[in-house]
Tab-separated table of N, CA and C in Angstrom:
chain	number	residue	atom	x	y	z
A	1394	UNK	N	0.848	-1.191	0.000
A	1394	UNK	CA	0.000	0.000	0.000
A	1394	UNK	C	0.884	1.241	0.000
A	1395	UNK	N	0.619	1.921	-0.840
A	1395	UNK	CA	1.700	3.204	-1.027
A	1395	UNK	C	1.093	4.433	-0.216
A	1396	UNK	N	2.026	4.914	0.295
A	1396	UNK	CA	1.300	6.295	1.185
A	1396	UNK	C	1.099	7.364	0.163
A	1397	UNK	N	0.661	8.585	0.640
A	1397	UNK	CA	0.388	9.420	-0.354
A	1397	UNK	C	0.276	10.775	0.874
A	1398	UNK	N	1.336	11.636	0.218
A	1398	UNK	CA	1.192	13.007	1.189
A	1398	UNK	C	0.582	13.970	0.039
A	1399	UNK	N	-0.592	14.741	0.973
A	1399	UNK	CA	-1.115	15.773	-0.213
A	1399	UNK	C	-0.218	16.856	0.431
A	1400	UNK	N	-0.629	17.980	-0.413
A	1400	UNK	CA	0.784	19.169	-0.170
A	1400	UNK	C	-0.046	20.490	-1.153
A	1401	UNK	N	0.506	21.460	-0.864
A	1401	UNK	CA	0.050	23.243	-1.031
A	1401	UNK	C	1.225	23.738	-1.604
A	1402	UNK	N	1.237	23.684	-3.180
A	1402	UNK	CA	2.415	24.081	-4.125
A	1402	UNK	C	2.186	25.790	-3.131
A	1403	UNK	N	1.502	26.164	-3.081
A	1403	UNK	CA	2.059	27.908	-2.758
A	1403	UNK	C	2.197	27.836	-0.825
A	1404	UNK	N	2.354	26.443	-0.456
A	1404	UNK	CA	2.858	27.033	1.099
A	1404	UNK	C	3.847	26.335	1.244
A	1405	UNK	N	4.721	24.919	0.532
A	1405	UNK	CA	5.859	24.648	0.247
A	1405	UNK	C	6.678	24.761	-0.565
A	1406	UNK	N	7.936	24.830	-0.105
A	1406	UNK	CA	8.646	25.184	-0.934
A	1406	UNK	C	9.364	24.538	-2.116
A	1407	UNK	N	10.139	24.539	-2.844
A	1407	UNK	CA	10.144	23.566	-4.009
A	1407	UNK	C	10.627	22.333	-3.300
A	1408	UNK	N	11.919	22.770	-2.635
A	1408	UNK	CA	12.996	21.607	-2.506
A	1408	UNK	C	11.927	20.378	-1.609
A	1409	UNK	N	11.083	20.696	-0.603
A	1409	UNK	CA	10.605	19.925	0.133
A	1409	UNK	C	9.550	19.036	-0.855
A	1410	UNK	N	8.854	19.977	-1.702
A	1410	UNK	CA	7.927	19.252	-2.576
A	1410	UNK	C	8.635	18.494	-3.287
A	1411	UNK	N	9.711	18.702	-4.325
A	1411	UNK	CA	10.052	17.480	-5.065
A	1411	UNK	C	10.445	16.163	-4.352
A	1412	UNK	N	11.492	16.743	-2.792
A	1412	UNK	CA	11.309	15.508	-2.206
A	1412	UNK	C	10.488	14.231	-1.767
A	1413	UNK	N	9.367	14.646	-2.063
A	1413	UNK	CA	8.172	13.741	-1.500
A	1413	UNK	C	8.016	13.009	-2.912
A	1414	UNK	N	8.344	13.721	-4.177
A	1414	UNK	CA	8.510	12.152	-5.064
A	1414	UNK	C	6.833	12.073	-5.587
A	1415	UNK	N	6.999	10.491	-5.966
A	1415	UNK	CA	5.539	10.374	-6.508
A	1415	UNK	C	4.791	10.196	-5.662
A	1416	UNK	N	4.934	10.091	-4.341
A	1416	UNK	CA	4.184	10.574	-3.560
A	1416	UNK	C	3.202	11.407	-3.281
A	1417	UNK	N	3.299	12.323	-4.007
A	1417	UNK	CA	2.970	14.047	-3.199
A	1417	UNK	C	1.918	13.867	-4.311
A	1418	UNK	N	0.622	14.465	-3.724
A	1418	UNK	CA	-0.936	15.053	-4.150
A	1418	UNK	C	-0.796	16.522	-3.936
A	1419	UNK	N	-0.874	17.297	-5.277
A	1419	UNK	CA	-1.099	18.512	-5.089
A	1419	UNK	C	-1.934	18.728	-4.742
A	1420	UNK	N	-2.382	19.403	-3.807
A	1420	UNK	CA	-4.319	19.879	-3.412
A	1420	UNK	C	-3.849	21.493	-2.362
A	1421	UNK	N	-5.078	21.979	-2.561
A	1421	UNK	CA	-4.890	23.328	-1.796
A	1421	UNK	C	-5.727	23.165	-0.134
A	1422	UNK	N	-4.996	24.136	0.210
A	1422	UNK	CA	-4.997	23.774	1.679
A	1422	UNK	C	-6.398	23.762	2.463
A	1423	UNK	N	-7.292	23.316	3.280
A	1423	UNK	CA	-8.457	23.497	3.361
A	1423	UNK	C	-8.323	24.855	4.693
A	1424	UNK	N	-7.359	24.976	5.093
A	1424	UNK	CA	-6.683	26.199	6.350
A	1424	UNK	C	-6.526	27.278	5.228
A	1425	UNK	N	-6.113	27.449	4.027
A	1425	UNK	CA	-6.097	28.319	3.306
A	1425	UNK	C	-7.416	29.172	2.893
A	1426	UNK	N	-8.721	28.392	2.601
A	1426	UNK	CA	-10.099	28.660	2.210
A	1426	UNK	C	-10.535	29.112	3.715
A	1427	UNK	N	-10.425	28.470	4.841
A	1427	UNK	CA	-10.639	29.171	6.094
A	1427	UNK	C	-10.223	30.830	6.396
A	1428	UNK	N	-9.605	30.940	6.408
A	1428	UNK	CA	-8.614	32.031	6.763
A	1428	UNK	C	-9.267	33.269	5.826
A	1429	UNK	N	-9.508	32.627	4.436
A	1429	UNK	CA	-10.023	33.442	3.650
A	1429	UNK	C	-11.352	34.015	4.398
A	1430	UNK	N	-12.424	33.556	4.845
A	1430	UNK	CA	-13.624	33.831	5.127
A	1430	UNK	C	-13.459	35.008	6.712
A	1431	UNK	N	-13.970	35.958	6.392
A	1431	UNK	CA	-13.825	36.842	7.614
A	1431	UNK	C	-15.371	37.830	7.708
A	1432	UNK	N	-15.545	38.035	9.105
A	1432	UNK	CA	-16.780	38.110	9.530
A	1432	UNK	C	-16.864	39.221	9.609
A	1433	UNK	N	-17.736	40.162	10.217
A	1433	UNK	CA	-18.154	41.630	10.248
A	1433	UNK	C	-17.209	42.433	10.563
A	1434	UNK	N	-16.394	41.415	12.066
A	1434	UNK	CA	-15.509	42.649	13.028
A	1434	UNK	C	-14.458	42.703	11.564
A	1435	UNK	N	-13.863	41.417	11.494
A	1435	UNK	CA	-12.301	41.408	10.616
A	1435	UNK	C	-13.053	42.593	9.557
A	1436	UNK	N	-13.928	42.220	8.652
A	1436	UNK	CA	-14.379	43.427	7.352
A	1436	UNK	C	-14.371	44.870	7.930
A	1437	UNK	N	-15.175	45.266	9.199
A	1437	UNK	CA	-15.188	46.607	9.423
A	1437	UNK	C	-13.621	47.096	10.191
A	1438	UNK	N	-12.444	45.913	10.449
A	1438	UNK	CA	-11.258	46.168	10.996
A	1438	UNK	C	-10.555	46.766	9.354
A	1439	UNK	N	-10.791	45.908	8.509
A	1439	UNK	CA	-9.744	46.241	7.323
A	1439	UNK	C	-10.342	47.460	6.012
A	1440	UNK	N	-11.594	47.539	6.609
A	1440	UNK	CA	-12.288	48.803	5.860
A	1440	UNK	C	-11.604	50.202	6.819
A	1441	UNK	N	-11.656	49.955	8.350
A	1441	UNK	CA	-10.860	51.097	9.046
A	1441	UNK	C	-9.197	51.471	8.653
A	1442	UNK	N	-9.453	50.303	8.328
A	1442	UNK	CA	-7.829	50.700	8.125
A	1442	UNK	C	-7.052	51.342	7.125
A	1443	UNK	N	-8.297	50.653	6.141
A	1443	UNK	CA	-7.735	51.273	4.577
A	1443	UNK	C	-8.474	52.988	4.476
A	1444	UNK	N	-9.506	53.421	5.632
A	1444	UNK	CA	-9.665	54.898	5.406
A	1444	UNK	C	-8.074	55.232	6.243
A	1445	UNK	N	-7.727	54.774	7.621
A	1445	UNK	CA	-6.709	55.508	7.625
A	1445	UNK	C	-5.329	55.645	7.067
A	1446	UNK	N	-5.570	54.603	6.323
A	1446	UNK	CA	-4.194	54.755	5.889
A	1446	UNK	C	-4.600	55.426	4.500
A	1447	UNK	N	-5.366	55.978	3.867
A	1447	UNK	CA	-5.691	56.751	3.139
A	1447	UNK	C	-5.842	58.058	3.530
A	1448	UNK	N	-5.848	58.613	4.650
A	1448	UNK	CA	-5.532	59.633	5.354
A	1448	UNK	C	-4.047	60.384	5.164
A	1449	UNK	N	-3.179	59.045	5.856
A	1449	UNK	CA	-1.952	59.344	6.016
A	1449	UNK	C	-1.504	59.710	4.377
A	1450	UNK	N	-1.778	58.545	3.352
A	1450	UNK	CA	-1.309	59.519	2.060
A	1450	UNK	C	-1.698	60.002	1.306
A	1451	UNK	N	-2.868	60.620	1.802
A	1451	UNK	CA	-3.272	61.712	1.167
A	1451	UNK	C	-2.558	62.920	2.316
A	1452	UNK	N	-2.296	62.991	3.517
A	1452	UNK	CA	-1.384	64.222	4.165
A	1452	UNK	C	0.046	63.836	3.382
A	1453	UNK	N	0.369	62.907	3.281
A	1453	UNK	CA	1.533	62.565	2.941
A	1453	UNK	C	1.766	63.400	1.249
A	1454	UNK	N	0.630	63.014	0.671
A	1454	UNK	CA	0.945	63.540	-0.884
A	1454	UNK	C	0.538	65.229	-1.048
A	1455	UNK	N	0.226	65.781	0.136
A	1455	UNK	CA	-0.104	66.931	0.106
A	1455	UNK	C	1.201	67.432	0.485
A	1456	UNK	N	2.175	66.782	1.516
A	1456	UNK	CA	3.755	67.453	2.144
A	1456	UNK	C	4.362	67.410	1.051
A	1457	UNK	N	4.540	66.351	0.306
A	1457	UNK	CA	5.258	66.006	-1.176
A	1457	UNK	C	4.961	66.972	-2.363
A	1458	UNK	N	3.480	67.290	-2.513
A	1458	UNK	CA	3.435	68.422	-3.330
A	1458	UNK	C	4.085	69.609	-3.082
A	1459	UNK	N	3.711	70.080	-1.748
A	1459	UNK	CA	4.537	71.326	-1.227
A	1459	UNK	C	5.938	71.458	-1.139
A	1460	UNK	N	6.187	70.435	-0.669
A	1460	UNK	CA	7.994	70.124	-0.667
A	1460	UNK	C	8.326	70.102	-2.027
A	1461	UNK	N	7.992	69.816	-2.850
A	1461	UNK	CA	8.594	69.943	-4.207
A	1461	UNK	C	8.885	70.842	-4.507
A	1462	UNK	N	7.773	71.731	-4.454
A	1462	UNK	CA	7.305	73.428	-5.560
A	1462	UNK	C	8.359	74.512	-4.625
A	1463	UNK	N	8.573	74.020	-3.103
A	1463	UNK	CA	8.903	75.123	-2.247
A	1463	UNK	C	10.549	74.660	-2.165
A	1464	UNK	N	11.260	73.829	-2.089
A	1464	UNK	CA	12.185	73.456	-1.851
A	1464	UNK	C	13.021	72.592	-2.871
A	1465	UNK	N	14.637	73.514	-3.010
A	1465	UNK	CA	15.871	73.517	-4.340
A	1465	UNK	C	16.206	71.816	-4.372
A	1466	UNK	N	16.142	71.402	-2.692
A	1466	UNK	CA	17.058	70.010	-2.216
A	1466	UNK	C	16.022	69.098	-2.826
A	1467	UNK	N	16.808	68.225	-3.965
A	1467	UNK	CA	16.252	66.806	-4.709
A	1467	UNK	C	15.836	65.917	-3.040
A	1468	UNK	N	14.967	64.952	-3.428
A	1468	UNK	CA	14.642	64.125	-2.608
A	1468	UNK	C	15.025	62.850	-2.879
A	1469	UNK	N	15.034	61.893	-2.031
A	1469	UNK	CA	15.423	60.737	-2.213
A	1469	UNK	C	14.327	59.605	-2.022
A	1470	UNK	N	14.585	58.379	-2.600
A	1470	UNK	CA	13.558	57.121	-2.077
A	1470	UNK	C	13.528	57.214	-0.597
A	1471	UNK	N	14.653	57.307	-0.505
A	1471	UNK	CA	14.833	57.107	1.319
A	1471	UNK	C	14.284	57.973	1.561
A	1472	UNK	N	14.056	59.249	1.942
A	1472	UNK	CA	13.361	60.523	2.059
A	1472	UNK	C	11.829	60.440	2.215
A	1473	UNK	N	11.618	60.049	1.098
A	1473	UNK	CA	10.043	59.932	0.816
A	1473	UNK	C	9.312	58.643	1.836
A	1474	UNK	N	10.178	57.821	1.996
A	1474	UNK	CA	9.744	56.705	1.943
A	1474	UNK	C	9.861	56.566	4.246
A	1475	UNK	N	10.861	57.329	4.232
A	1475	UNK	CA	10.792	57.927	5.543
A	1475	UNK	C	9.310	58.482	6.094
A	1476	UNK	N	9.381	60.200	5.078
A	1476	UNK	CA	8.217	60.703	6.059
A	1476	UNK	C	6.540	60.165	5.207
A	1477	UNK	N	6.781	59.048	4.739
A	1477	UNK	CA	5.161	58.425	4.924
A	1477	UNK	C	5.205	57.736	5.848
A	1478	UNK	N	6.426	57.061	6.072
A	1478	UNK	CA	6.220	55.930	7.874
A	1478	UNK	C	5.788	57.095	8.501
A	1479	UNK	N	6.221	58.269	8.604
A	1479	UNK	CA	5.857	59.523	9.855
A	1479	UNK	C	4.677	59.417	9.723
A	1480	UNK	N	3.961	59.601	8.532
A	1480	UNK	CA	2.583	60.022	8.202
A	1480	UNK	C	1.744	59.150	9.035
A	1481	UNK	N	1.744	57.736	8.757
A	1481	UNK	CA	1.319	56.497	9.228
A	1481	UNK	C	0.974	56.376	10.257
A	1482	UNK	N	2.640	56.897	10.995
A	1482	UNK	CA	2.682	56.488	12.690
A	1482	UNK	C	1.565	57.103	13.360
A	1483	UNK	N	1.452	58.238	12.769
A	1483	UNK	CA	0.760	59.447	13.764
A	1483	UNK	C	-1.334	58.700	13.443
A	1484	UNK	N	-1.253	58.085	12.525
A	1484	UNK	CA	-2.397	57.155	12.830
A	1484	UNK	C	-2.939	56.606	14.374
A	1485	UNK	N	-3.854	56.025	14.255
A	1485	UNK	CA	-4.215	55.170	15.353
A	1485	UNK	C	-4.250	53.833	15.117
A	1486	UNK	N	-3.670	52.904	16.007
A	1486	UNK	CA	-3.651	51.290	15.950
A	1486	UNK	C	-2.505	50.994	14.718
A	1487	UNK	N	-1.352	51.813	14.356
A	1487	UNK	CA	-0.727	51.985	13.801
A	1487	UNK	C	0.424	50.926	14.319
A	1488	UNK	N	0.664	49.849	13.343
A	1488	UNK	CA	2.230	48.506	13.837
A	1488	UNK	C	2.700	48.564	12.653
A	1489	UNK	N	4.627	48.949	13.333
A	1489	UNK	CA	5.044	48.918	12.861
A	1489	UNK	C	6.638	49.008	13.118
């Protein structure tokens, strides 16, 4: 009787999957379709979140406009990419 391991091409990684040989049943994870399904609180948690963090860059793209037009000194990735974490932080329930 031959065993048979099923397996989640997108939660292992190659080397482990080829190891399992003819073994291995591709199938997707039934913890994967779980996880997916989220209830009122999780929906009204990730709808809050995406207004505030739409807050932050929209203040953020308003400093960037001004900083451009008003100021000689080029900016950098690093720069930019700095004061939107600022923007962010000053959020609420803000990890990071």
């Amino acid at each position: 009787d031959k065993k048979q391991v099923h397996f989640d091409s997108t939660q292992l990684n190659w080397r482990l999957s080829t190891a399992l040989g003819d073994s291995a049943i591709e199938t997707t994870s039934p913890i994967t379709f779980l996880k997916s399904i989220k209830n009122e609180n999780e929906i009204s948690g990730i709808r809050n979140s995406h207004i505030r963090d739409g807050v932050a860059l929209t203040a953020f793209l308003h400093w960037l406009e001004t900083t451009i037009q008003s100021s000689t000194i080029p900016l950098t990735e690093y720069d930019v990419t700095i004061k939107i974490e600022e923007f962010r932080r000053k959020m609420p329930y803000h990890v990071s």
